[in-house]
XYZ file of C-alpha atoms in Angstrom:
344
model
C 116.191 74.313 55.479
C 114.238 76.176 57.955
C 115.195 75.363 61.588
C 112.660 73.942 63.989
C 113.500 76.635 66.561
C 111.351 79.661 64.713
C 112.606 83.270 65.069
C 110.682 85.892 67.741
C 108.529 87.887 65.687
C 109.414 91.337 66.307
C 107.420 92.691 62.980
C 104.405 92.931 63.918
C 103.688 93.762 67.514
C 103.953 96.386 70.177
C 103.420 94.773 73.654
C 101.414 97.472 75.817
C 103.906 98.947 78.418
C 107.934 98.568 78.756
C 109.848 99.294 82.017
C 113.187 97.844 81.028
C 114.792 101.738 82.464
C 113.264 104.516 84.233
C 110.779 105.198 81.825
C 107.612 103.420 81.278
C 107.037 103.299 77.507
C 103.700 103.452 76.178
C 102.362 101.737 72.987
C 99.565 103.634 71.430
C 98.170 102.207 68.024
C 98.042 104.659 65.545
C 94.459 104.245 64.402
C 93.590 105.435 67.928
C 90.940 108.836 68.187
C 93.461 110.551 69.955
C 96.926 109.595 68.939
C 98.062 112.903 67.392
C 96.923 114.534 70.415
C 98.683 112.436 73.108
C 101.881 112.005 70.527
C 102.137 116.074 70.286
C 101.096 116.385 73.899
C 103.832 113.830 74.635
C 106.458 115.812 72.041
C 105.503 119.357 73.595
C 106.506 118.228 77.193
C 110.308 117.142 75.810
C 109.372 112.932 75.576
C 110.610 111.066 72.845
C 108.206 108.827 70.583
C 108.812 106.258 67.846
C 107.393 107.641 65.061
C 106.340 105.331 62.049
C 106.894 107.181 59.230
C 106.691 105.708 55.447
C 110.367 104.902 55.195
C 111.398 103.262 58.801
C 110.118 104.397 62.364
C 112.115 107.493 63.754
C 113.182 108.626 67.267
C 111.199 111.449 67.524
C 111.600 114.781 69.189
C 111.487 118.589 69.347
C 114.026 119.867 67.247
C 114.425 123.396 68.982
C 114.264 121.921 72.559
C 117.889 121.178 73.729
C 117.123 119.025 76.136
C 114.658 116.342 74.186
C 117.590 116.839 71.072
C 120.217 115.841 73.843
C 117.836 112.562 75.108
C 117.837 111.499 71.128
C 121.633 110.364 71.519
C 121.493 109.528 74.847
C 118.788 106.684 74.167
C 120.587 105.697 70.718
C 123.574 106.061 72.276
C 124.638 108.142 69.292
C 127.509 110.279 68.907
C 127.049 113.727 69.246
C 129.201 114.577 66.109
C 126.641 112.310 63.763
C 123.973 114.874 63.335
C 120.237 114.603 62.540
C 117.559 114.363 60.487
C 115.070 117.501 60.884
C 111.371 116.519 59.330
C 109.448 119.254 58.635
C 105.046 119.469 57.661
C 105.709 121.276 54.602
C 107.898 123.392 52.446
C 106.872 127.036 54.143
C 108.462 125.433 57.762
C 110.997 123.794 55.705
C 111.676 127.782 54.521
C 112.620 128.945 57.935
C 115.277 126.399 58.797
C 117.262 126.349 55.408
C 118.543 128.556 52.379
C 116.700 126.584 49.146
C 117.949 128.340 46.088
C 116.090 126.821 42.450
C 117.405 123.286 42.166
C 116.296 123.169 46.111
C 112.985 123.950 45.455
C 113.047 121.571 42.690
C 113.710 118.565 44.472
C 111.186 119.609 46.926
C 108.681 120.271 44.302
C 109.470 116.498 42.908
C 110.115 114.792 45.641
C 108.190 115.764 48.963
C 106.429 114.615 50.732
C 108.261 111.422 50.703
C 112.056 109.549 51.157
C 114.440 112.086 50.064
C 116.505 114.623 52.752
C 118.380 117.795 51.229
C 120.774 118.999 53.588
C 121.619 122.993 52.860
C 122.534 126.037 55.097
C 121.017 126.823 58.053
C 118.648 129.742 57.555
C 119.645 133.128 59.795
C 117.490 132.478 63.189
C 116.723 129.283 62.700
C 114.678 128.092 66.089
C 116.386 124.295 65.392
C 119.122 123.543 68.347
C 122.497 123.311 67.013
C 122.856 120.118 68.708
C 120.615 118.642 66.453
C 122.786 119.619 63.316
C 125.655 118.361 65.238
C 127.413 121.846 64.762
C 127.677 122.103 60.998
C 126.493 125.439 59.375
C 123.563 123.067 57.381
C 120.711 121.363 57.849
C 119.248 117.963 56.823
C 115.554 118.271 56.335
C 112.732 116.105 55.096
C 108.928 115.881 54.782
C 107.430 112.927 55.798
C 104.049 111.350 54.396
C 101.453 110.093 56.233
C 100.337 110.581 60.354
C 104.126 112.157 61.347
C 103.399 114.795 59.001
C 100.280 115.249 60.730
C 101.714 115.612 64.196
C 104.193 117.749 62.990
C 101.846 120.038 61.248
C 99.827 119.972 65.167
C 102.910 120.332 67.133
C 103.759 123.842 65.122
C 107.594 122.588 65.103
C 110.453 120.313 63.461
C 111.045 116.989 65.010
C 114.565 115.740 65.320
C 114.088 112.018 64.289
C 116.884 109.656 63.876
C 115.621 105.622 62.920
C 114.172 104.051 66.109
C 116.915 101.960 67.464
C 120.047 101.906 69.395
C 123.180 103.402 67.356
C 124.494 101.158 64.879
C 122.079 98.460 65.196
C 119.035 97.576 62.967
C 116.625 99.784 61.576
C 113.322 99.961 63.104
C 110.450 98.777 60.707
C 107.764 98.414 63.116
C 106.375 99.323 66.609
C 108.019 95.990 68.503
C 111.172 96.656 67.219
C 111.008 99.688 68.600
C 110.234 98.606 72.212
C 112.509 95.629 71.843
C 115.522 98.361 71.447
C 114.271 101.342 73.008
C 111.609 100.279 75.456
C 112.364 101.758 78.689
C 114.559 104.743 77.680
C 111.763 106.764 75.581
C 108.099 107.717 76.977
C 105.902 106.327 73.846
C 105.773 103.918 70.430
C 102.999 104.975 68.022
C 102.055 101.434 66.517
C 101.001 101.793 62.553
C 102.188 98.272 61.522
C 105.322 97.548 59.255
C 107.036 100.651 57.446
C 105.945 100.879 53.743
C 109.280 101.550 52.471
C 111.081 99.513 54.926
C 114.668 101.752 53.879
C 115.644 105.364 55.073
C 115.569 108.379 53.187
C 117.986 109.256 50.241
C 120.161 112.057 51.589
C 121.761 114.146 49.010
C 123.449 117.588 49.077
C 123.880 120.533 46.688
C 127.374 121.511 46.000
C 129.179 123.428 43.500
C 126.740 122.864 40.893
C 126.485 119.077 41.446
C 124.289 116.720 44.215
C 126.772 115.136 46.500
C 124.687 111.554 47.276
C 125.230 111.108 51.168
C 123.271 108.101 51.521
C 121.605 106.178 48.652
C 117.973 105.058 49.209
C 114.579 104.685 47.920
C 115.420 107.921 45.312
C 117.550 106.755 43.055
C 120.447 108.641 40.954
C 118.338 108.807 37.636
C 115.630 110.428 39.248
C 117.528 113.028 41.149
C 119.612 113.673 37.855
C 115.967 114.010 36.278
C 115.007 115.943 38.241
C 117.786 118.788 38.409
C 120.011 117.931 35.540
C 122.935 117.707 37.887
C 125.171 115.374 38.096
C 125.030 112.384 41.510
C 128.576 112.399 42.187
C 129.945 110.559 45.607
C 131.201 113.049 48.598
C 135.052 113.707 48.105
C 137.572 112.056 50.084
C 137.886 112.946 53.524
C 134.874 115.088 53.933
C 134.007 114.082 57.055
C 130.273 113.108 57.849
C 127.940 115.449 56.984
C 124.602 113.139 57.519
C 123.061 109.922 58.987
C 123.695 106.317 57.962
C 127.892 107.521 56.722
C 129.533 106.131 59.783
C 131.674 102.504 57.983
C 129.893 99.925 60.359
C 126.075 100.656 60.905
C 122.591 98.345 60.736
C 124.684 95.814 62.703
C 122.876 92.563 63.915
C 124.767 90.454 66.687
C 126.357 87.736 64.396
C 128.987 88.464 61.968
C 127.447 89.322 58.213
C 129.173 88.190 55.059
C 127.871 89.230 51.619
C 127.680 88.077 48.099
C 127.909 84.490 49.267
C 128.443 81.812 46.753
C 128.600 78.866 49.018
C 126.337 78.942 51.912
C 128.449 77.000 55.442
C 125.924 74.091 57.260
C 124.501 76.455 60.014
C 124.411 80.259 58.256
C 121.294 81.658 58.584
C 120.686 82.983 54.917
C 119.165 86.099 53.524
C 118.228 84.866 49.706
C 117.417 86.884 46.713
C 114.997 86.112 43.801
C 115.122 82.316 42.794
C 117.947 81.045 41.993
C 119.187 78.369 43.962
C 122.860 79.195 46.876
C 124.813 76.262 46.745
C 124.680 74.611 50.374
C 121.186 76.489 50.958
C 119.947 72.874 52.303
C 122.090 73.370 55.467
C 121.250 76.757 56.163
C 119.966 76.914 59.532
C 117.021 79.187 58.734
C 116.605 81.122 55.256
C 114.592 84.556 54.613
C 113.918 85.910 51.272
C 113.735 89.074 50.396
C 112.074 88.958 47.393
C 111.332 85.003 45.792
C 110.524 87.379 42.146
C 113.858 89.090 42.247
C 111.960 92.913 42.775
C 114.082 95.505 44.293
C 111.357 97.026 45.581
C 110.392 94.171 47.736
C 113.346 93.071 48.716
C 114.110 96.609 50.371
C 111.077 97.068 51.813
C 111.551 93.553 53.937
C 115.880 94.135 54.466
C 115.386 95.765 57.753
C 112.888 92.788 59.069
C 114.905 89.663 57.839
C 117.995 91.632 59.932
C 116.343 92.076 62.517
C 114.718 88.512 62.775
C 118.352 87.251 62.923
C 119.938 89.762 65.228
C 120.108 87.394 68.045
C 122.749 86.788 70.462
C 122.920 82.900 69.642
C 122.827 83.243 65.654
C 126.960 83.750 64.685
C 126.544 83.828 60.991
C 124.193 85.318 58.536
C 124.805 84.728 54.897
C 123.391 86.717 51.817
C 123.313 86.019 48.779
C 124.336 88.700 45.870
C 122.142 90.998 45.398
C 122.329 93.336 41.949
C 123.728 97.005 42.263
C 121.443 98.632 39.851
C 118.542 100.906 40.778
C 117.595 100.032 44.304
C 119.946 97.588 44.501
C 122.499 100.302 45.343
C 121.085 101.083 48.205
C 120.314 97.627 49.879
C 124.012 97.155 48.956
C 124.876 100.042 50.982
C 123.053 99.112 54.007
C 124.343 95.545 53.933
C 128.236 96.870 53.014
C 127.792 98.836 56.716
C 126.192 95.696 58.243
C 129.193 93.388 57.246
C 131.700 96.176 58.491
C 134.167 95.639 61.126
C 132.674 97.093 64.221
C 134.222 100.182 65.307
């Protein structure tokens, strides 16, 4: 049952101008004549901008300036030890930040541009600021489709781009969530609409004749195993965290989450999957479904969203039902696991 009391729509919209800090945030729709020139302009002089790119938006900003690296955490609130994401305009900048022996190159020939992140060493010079590797000797990069590629290309340099939102919380899939968590504390939101993808990156890492999987997303193990004939293997015990989206509790709304539910309590507010029916459904207090047809696809593409329209301070308890592992279905499982963690 769907309570009478509808959810804020955060999906869709990016309200003109935010002063919630010292900044005044500008929304600029992407379709605008010149939005690559103010978003570069904007990127050149050290602001931050929400980026939509295909996967969710990012917290953009110039990888080899110190400074705009240093205002990415401070707006997340991120720790400094949790480095980021560098995305690159193709595979000759890509070149001069990292060492990409054959099995590199192959990914990138398979997989860019698009949702996968290959973290290697740091090439000799590289112009990126070590703050934005969070002082490990490699370097997580990506190519990105679409209009941040684009800017990238314009602005001549990497961006350091983290997902939109404050640390730990929900991933950004469109311009108002953006503003709703970082309005104030960056200097611009470029507005395309909802992410594509709706999921972050795959990040995976060559090691020892193997691919260490980091994070699992939108690339899945077959296809990277495909694609090199390595073998996915999980990072070893204790290695510490070598990319984004590893810290245990992460993607956290305000209300508790619990998972795999088999009996849904009068009052949850319930994420469904495909159609069959949750016992005690009728007394959910709201229900989203991320995919009625059961498609992995669909159902990743709108996780982020149904999160995010529950991550209110008066909603205690969201419910979801079980979701399948396989294919995709790792990855939502992932992202849900670090949702449902105790927070740290």
């Amino acid at each position: 049952m769907t309570s009478e009391r509808a959810a804020p729509d955060v999906a869709s919209v990016c309200l003109g101008e935010a002063r919630a800090g010292a900044i005044e945030t500008t929304c600029l729709p992407a379709e605008s004549d010149d939005a690559v020139e103010r978003t570069v302009a904007c990127l050149r002089g050290g602001g931050l901008v929400g980026l939509p790119t295909e996967t969710v938006y990012g917290l953009a900003g110039d990888a080899t300036n110190g400074e705009a690296v240093a205002r990415i955490f401070e707006a997340k609130g991120r720790p400094r030890f949790n480095p980021l994401i560098c995305h690159v305009s193709d595979r000759d900048m890509a070149a001069r930040l990292a060492v990409f022996d054959d099995m590199a190159r192959a990914l990138a020939e398979r997989f860019w541009p698009g949702p996968l992140t290959i973290v290697l060493p740091q090439a000799g010079g590289t112009p990126v600021h070590p703050l934005t590797t969070g002082g490990l000797a490699t370097i997580a990069l990506r190519q990105p489709k679409g209009i941040a590629g684009d800017i990238i290309a314009r602005l001549g340099r990497p961006l350091a781009a983290p997902s939109a939102n404050p640390s730990g919380r929900v991933s950004a899939t469109s311009a108002g969530q953006v503003m709703r968590g970082l309005g104030g504390r960056i200097e611009m939101i470029l507005d395309a609409g909802p992410s594509e993808l709706g999921l972050e990156s795959t990040i995976v890492k060559l090691e020892r004749g193997r691919l260490v999987l980091l994070r699992a997303g939108l690339v899945g193990r077959e296809a990277l195993h495909e694609a090199t004939g390595l073998a996915v293997v999980a990072p070893d015990a204790g290695s510490g965290i070598e990319a984004p989206g590893q810290l245990r509790s992460h993607y956290a709304p305000h209300g508790s989450v619990r998972l795999d539910v088999t009996q849904v309590e009068p009052g949850d507010y319930l994420i469904a999957f495909g159609d069959a029916p949750v016992p005690g459904a009728d007394g959910a207090a709201e229900i989203v479904n991320l995919s009625p047809s059961g498609d992995l696809r669909e159902a990743a593409a709108n996780l982020f969203a149904a999160l995010a329209r529950f991550d209110r301070p008066e909603i205690a308890r969201i419910a979801v039902a079980p979701i399948p592992q396989e294919g995709l279905g790792e990855a939502i499982n992932d992202r849900l696991r670090r949702a449902a963690a105790p927070r740290d």
